[in-house]
Short mmCIF file of C-alpha atoms and ligand atoms in Angstrom, two decimals:
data_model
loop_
_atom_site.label_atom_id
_atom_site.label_comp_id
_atom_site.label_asym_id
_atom_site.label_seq_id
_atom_site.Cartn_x
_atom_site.Cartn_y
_atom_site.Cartn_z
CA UNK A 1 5.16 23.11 5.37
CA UNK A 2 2.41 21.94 3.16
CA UNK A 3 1.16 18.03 2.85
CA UNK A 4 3.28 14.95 1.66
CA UNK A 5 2.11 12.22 0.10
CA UNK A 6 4.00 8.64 0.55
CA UNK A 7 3.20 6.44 -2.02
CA UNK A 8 4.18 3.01 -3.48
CA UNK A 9 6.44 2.76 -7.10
CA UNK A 10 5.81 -0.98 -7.26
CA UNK A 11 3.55 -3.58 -6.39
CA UNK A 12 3.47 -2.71 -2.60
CA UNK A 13 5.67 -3.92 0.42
CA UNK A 14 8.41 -1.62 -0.79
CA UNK A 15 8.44 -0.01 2.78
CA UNK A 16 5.96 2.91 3.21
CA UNK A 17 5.28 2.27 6.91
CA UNK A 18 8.81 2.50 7.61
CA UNK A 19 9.21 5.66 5.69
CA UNK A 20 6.22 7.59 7.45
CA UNK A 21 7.76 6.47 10.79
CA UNK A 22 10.84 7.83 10.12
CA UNK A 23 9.23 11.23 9.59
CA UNK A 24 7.53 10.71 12.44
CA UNK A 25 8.75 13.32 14.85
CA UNK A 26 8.56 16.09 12.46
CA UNK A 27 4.96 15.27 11.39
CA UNK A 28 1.50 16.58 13.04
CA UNK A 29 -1.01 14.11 11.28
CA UNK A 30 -0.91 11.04 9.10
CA UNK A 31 -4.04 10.10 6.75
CA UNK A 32 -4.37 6.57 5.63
CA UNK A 33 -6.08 7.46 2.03
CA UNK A 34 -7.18 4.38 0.49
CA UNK A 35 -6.79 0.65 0.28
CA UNK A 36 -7.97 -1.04 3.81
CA UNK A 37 -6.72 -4.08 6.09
CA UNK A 38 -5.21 -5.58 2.72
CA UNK A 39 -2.38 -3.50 3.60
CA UNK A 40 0.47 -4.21 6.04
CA UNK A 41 2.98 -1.90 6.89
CA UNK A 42 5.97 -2.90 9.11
CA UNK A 43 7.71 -0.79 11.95
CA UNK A 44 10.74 -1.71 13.57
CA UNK A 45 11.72 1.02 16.52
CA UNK A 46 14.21 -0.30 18.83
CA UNK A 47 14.12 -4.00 17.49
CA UNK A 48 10.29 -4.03 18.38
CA UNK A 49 8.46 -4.86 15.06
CA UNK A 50 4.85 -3.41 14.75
CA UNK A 51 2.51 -4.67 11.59
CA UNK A 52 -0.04 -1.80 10.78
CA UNK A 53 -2.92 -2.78 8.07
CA UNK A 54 -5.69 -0.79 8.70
CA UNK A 55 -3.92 2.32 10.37
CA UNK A 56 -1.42 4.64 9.34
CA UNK A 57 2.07 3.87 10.56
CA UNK A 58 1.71 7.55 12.51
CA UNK A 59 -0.01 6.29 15.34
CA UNK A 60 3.23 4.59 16.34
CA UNK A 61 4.47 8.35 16.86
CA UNK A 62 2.97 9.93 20.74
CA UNK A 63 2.68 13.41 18.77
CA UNK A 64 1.04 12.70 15.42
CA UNK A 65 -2.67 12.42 15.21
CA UNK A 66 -3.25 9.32 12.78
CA UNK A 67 -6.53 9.68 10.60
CA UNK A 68 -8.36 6.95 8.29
CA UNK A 69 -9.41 9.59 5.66
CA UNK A 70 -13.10 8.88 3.02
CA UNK A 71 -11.26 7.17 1.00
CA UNK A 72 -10.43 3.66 3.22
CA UNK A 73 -12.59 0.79 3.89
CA UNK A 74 -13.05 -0.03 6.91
CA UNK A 75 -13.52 -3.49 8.70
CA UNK A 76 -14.63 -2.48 11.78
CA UNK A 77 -13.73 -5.43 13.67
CA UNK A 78 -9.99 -5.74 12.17
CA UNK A 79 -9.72 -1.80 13.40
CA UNK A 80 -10.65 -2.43 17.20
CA UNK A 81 -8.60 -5.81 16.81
CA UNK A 82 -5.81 -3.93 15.95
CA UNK A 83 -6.55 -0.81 17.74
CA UNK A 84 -6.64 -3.51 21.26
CA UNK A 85 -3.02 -5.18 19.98
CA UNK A 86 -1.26 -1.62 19.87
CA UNK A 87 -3.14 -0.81 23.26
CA UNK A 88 -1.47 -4.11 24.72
CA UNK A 89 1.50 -2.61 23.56
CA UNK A 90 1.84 0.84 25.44
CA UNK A 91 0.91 2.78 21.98
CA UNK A 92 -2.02 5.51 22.91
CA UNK A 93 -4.65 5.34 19.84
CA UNK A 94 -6.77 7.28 21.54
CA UNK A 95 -6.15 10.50 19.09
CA UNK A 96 -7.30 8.49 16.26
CA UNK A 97 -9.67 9.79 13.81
CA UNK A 98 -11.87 8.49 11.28
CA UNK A 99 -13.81 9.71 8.59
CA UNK A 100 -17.67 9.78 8.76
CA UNK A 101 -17.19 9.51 4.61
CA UNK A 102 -15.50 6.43 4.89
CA UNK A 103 -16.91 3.21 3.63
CA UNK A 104 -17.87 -0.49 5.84
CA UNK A 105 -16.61 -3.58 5.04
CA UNK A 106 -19.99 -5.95 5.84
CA UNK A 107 -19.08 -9.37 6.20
CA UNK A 108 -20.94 -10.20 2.67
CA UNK A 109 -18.01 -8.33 0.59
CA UNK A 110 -15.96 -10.78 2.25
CA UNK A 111 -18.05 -13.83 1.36
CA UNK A 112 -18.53 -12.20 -2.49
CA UNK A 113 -14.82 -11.73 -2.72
CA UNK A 114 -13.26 -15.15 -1.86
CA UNK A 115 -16.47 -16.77 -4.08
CA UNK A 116 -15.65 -14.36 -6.84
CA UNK A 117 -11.75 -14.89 -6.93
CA UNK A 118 -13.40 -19.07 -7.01
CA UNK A 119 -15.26 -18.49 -9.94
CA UNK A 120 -12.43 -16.43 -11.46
CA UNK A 121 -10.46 -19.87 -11.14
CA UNK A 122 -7.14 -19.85 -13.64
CA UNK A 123 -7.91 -15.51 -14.20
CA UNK A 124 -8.20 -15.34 -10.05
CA UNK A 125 -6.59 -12.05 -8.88
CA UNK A 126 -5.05 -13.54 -5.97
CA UNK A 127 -7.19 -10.51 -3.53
CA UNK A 128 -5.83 -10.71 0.01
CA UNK A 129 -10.06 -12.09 0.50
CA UNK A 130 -10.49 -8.67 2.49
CA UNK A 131 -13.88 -7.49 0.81
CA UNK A 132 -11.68 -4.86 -0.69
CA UNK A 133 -13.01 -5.27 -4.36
CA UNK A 134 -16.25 -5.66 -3.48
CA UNK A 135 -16.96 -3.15 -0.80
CA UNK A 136 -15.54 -0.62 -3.07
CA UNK A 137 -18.05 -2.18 -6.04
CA UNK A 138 -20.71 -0.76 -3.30
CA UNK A 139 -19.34 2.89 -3.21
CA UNK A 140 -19.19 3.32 -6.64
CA UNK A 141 -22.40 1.34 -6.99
CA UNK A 142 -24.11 3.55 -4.65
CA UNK A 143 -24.93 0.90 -2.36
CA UNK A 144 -22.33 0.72 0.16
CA UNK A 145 -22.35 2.07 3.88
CA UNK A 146 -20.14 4.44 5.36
CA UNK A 147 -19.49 5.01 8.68
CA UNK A 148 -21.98 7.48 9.58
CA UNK A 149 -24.80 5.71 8.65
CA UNK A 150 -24.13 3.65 11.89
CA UNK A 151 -25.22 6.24 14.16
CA UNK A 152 -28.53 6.11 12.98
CA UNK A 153 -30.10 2.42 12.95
CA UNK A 154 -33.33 3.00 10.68
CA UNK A 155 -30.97 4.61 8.11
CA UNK A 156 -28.16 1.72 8.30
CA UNK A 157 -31.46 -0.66 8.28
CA UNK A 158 -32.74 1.14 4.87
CA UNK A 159 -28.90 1.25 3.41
CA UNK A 160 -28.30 -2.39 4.21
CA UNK A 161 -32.02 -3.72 2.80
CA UNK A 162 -30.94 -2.10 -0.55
CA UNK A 163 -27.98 -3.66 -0.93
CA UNK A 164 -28.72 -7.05 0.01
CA UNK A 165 -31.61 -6.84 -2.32
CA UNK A 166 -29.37 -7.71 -5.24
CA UNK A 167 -26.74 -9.30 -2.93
CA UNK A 168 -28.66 -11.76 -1.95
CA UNK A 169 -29.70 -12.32 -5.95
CA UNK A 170 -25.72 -12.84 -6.59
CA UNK A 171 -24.97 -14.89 -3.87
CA UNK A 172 -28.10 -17.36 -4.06
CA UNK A 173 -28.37 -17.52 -7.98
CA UNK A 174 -25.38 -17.40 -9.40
CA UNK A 175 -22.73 -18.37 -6.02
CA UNK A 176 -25.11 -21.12 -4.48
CA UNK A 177 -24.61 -19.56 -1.12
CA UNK A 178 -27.24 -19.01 2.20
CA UNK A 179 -29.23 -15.51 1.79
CA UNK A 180 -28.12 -12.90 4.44
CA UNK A 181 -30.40 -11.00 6.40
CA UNK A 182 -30.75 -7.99 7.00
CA UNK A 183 -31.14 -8.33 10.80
CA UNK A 184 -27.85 -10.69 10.98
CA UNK A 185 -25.71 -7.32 9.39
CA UNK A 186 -27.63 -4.61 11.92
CA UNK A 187 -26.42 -7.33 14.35
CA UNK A 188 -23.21 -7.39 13.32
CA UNK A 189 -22.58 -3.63 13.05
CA UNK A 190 -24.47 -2.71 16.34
CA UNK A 191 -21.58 -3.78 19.16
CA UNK A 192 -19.50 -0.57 17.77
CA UNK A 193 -20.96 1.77 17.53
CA UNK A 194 -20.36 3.17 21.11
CA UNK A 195 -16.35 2.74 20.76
CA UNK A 196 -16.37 3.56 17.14
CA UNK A 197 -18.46 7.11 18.21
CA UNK A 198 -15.23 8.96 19.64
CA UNK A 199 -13.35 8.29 16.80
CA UNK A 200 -15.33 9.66 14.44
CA UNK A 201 -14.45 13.15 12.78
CA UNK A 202 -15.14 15.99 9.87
CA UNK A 203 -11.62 14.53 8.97
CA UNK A 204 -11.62 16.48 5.48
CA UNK A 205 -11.72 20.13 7.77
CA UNK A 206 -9.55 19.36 10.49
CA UNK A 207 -6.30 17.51 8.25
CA UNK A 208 -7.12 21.49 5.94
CA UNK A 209 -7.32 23.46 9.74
CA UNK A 210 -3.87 21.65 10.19
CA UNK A 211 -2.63 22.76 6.59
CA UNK A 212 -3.65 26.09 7.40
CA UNK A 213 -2.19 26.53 11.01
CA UNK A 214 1.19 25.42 8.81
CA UNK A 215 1.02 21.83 10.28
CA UNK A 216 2.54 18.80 8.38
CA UNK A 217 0.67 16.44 7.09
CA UNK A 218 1.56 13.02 5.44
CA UNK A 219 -0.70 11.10 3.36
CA UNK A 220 0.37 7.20 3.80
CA UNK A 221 -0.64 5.40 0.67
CA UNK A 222 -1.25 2.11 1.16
CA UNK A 223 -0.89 -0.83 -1.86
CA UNK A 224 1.36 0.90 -4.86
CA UNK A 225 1.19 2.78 -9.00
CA UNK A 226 0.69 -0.84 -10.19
CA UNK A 227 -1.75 -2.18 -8.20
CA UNK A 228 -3.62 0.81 -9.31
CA UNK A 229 -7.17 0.71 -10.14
CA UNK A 230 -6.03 3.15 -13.29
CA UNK A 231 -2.43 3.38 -13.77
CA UNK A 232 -1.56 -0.67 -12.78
CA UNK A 233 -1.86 -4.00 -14.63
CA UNK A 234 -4.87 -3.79 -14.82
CA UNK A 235 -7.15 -6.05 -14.05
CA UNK A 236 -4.29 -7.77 -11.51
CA UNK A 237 -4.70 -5.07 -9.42
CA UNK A 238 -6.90 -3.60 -6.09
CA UNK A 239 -9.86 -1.71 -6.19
CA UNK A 240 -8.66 2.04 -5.34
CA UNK A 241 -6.26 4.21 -6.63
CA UNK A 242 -2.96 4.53 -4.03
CA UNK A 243 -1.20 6.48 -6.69
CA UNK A 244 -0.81 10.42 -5.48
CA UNK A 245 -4.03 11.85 -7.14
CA UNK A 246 -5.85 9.35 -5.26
CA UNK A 247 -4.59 10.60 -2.30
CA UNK A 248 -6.28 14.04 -2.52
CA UNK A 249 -9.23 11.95 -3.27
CA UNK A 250 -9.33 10.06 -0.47
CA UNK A 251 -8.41 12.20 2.60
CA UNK A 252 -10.32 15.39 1.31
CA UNK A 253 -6.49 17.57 0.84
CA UNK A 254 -6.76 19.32 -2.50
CA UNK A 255 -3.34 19.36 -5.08
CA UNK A 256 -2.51 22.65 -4.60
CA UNK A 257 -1.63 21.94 -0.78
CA UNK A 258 0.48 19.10 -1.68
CA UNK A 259 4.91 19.83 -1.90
CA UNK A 260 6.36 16.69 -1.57
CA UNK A 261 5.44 13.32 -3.14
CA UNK A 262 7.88 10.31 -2.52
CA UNK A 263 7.71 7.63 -4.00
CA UNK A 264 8.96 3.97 -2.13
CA UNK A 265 10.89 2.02 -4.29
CA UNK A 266 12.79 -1.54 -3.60
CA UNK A 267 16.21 -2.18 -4.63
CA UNK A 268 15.00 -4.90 -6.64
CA UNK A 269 10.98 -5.69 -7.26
CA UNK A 270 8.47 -7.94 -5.34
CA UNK A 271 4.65 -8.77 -6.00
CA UNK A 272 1.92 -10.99 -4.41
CA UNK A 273 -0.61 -11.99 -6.32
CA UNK A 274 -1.45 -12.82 -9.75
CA UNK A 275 0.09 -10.44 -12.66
CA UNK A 276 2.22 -9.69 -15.11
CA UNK A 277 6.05 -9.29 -13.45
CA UNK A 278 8.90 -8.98 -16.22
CA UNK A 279 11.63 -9.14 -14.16
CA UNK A 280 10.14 -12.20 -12.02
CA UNK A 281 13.13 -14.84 -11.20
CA UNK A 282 11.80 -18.38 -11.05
CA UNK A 283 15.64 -19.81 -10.45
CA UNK A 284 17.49 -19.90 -7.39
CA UNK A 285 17.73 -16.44 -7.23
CA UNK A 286 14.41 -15.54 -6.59
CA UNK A 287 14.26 -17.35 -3.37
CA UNK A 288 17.50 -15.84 -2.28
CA UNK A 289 15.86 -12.21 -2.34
CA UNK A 290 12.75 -14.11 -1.04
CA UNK A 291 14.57 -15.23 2.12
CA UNK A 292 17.62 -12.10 2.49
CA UNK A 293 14.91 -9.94 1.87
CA UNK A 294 12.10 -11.35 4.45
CA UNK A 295 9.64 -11.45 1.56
CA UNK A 296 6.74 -13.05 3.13
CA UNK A 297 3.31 -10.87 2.94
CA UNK A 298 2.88 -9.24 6.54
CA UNK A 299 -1.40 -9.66 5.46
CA UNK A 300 -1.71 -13.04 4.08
CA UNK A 301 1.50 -14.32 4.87
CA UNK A 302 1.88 -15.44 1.25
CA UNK A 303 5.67 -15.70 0.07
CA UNK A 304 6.10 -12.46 -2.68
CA UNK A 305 7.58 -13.37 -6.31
CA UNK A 306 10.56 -11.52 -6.35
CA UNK A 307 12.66 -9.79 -9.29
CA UNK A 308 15.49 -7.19 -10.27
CA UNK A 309 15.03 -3.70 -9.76
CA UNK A 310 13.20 -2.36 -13.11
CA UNK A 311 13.65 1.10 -14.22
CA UNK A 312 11.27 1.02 -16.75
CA UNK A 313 8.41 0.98 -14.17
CA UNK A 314 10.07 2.80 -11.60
CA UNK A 315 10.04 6.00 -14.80
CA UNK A 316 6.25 4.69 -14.99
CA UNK A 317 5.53 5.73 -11.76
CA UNK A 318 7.47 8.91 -11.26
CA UNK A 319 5.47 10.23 -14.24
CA UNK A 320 2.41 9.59 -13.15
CA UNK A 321 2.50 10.06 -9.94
CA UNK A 322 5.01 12.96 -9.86
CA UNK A 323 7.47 12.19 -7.64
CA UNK A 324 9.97 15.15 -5.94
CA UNK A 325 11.94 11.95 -4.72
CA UNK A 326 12.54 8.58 -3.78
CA UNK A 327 13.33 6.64 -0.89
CA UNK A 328 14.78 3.75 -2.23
CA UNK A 329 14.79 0.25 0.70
CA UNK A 330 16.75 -2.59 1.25
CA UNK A 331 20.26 -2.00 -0.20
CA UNK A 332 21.32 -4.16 2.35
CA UNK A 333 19.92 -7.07 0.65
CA UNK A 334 21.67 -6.76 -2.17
CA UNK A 335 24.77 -7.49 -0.48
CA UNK A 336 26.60 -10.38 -1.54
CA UNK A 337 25.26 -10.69 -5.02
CA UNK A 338 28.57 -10.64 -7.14
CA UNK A 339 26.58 -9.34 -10.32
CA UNK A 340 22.99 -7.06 -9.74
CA UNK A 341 21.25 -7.03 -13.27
CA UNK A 342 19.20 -3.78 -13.23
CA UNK A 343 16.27 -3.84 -16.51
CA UNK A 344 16.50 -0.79 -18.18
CA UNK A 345 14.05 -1.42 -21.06
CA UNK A 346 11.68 -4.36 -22.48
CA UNK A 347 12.26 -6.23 -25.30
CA UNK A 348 8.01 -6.46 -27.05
CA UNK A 349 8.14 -9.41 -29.23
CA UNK A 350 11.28 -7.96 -30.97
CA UNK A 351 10.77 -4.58 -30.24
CA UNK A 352 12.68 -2.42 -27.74
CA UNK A 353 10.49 -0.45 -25.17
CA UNK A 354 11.76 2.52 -23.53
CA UNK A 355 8.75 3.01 -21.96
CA UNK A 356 5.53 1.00 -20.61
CA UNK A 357 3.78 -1.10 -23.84
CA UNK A 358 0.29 0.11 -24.09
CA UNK A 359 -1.43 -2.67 -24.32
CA UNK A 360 -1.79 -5.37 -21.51
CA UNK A 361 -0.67 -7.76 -24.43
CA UNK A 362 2.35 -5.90 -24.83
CA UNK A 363 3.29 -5.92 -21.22
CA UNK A 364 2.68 -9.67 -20.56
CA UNK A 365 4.47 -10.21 -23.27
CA UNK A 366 7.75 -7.93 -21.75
CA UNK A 367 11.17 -9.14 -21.76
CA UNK A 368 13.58 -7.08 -19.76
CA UNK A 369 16.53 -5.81 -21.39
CA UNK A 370 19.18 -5.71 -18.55
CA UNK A 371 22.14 -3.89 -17.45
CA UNK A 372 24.66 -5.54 -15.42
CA UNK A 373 26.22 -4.05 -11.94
CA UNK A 374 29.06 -4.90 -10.02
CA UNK A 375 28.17 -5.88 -6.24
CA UNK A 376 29.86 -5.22 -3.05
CA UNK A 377 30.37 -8.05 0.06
CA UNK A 378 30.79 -5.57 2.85
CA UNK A 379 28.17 -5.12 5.18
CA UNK A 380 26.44 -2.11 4.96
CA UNK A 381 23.61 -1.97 7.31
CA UNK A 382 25.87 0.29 9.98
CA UNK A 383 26.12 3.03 6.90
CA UNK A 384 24.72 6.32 7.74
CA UNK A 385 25.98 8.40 4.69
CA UNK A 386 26.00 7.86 1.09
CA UNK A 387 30.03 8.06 1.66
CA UNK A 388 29.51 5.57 4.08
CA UNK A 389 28.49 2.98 0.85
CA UNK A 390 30.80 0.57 -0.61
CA UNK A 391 31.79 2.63 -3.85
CA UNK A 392 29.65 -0.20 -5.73
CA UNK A 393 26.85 0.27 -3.65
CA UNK A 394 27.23 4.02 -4.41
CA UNK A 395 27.44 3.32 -8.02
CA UNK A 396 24.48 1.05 -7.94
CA UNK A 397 22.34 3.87 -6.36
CA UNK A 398 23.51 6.42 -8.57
CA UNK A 399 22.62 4.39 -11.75
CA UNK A 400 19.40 4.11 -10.60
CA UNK A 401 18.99 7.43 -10.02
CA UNK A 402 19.66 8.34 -13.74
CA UNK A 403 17.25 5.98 -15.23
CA UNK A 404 14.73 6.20 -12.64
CA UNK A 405 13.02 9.69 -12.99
CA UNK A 406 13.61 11.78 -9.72
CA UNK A 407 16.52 11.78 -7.26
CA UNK A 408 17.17 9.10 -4.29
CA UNK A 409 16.38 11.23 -1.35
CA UNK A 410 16.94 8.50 1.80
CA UNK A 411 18.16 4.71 1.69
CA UNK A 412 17.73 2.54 3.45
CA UNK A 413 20.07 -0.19 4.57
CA UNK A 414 18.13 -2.49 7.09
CA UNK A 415 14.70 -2.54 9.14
CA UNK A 416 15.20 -0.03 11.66
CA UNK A 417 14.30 3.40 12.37
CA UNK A 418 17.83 4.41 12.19
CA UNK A 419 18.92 2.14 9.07
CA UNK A 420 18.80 5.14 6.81
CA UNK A 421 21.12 7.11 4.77
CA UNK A 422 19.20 10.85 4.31
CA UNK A 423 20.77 12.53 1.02
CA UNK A 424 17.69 14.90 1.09
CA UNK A 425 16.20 15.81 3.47
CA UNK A 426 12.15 15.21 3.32
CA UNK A 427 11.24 17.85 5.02
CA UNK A 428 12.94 20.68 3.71
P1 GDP B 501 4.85 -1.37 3.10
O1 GDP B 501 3.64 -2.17 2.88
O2 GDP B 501 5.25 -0.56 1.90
O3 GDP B 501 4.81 -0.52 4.34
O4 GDP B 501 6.05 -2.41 3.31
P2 GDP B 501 6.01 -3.75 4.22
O5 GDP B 501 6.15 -3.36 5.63
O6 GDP B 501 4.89 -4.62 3.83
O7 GDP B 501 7.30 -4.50 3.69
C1 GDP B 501 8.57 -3.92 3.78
C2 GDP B 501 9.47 -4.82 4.66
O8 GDP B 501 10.81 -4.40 4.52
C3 GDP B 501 9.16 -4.71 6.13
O9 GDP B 501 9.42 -5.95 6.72
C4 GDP B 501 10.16 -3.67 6.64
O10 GDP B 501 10.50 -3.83 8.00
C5 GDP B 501 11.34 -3.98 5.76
N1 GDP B 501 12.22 -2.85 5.43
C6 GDP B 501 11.88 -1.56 5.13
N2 GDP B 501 12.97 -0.87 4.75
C7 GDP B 501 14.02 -1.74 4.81
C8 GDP B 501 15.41 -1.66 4.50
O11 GDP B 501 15.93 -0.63 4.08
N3 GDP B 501 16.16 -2.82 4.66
C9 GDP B 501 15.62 -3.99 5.09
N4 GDP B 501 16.42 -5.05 5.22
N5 GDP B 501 14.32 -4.10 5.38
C10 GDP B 501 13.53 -3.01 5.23
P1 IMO B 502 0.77 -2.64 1.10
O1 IMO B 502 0.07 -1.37 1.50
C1 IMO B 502 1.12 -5.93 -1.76
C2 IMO B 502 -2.55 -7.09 -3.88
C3 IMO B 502 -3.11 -8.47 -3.61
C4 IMO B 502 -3.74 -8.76 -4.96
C5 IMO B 502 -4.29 -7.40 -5.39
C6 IMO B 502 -5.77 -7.21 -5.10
O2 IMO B 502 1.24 -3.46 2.24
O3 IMO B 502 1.83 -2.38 0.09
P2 IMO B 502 -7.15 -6.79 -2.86
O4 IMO B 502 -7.28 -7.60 -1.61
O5 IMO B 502 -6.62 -5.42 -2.63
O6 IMO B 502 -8.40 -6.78 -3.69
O7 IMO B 502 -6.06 -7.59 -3.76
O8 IMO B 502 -3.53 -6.45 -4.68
N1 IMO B 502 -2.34 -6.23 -2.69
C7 IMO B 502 -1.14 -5.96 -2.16
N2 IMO B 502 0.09 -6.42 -2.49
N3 IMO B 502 0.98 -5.02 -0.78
C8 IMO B 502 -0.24 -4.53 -0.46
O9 IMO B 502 -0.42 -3.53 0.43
C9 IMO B 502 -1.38 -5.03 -1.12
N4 IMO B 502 -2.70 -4.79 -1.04
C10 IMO B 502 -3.28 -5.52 -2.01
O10 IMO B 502 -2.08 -9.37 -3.27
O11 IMO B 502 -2.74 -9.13 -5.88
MG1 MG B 503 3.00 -4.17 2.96
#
């Protein structure tokens, strides 16, 4: 069985950590590929809920090896925060592995991206005030740090002097803020680099040894297609690219290897953040999905704008990510609502849209055109098979099956582990 790639349709939160967990036992590694501790993905096993940002939701499983693959940023002291609150727990992270590729969040992206999103003021992003944006800026730049360059304090010295050359230009000149040193970031780095040394792995070669020895491998996306630094609203997006090519990017697994990707969709549509969002509901509505759904960010803790499902992206995404299926989450939040609009196309100042609008224009300007659905008021979240559905609830799924691009493999129907209805199985 080849890799897997897990990836978001949406705007995040749609329920990625719960899907890798509930491959879990049939899985031999995990790989975190991009994105970093602006993530949060929730577990529930057993009632017991577990918030993951900067690791994979594998390391929740005893016999998967979780790995942060080259293409994460890493905050080293949010990892051995989080690394000490699943310890606490009973969870052994001790089979962790990180890539020596993979880049360093310095406390300076921080500072650069909470004064940029400032200066930004009405066009602000709304950034989770990670350093995502800007530690990325570095890699790309060729100035950032990765997490070899630690081992060796003359070369993190020489890496961290050319950055902060023009670092310190931005943040005195044009940010009014205090100079950093160079010392002060050696200083800061320095306390982990003993723990951080047993983690540290050719992770590229040992997730392929795994491929090779016919071991599974998932690649947990973190953020989503339209917070892509390519494929989403741009520039209301994050800095990497969680769509499925990005995955191969980031953990070092090349296409050809790859069998499954699966793409995690909502019932209905949430963001957080600034952005475009046609199917946003401002009316009472909204805050009903806000509060039956739980939408609060697991990160920030920022309430998420919330919407109707909308097919129009979730096509979007299945082309460009190619999906082989969907796991589609939270039914059971649905349930209740006596009419579920569903937005099948945009209306483009007076022009129908099948399809995404090219232009950013176009797509703040989107209007959804909606089909309407008949709910259901039974509970569903004991359901275990699709017959198990109220036949509305079937119908609902099936409609968005037909408009959506590929076929509803799971659904899920509450939180837990076991709230899911498997049509296909994943794994097959
Ligand atoms: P991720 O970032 O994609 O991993 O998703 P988050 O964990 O940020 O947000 C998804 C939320 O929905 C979490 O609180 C999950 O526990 C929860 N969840 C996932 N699937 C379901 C489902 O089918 N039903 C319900 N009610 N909650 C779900
Ligand atoms: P998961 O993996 C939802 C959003 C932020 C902001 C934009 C850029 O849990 O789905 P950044 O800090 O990345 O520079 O912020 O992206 N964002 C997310 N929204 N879920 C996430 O992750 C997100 N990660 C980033 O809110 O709009
Ligand atoms: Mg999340």
């Amino acid at each position: 069985m080849p890799a897997i790639v897990v990836v978001g349709a949406q705007w995040g939160d749609e329920g990625k950590g719960k899907t890798t967990d509930i491959l879990g036992t049939s899985v031999d590694y995990v790989v975190k590929p991009n994105g970093g501790n602006n993530a949060g993905h929730t577990v529930v096993v057993a009632g017991e809920k577990y918030e993951l940002k900067l690791l994979p939701a594998g390391i929740l499983s005893p016999n998967v090896v979780p790995v942060i693959g080259n293409g994460v940023v890493v905050n080293l002291e949010a990892l051995f925060e989080e690394i000490d609150a699943l310890e606490s727990r009973g969870a052994d992270t001790s089979k962790l592995r990180i890539s020596a590729n993979a880049h360093l969040v310095a406390p300076y992206h921080q500072t650069i991206d909470k004064v940029t999103e400032r200066f930004l003021g009405k066009r602000a992003i709304g950034t989770t005030g990670r350093g995502i944006g800007p530690t990325y800026m570095d890699k790309v730049g060729r100035l950032g740090i990765r997490v070899q360059d630690v081992f060796d304090e003359s070369i993190l010295r020489q890496k961290i002097e050319g950055s902060l050359r023009q670092k310190n230009e931005l943040l005195v000149k044009v940010y009014n803020r205090r100079a950093v040193t160079v010392d002060e970031i050696v200083e800061y780095f320095m306390p982990f680099v003993d723990r951080l040394r047993p983690y540290v792995a050719e992770t590229e070669l040992l997730l392929n040894d795994a491929l090779d020895r016919g071991e599974v491998v998932v690649m947990e996306g973190g953020q989503a297609t339209m917070l892509d630094v390519d494929h989403g609203t741009y520039p209301f997006v994050t800095s990497s690219n969680p769509t499925a090519g990005g995955a191969c990017v980031g953990s070092g697994i090349g296409p050809t290897r790859i069998n499954r990707v699966i793409g995690i969709v909502k019932a209905y549509t949430t963001r957080v953040g600034a952005g475009p969002f046609p199917t946003e509901l401002f009316d009472d509505m909204g805050e009903y999905l806000q509060k039956a759904g739980g939408e609060f960010g697991v990160n920030t803790g920022r309430p998420r704008r919330c919407g109707w499902y909308d097919a129009v992206i979730a096509r979007y995404a299945s082309r460009v990510n190619g999906f082989t299926d969907y796991v589609l989450t939270k039914l059971d939040v649905l349930t209740g609502i006596k009419e579920i609009p569903v937005c099948v196309a945009y209306d483009v100042d007076g022009t129908r849209h099948d399809e995404m609008p090219v232009s950013q224009t176009g797509f703040h300007h989107a209007k959804p055109i909606y089909e309407y659905f008949e709910g259901w008021d039974e509970d569903i979240t004991g359901a275990r098979t699709f017959e198990d559905l109220p036949e509305n609830a079937q119908k609902y799924v099936k409609a968005l099956e037909e408009i959506s691009g590929c076929r509803m493999s799971v659904i899920g129907v509450g939180p837990d582990r076991e709230q899911s209805i498997v049509c296909h199985d994943l794994l097959d």
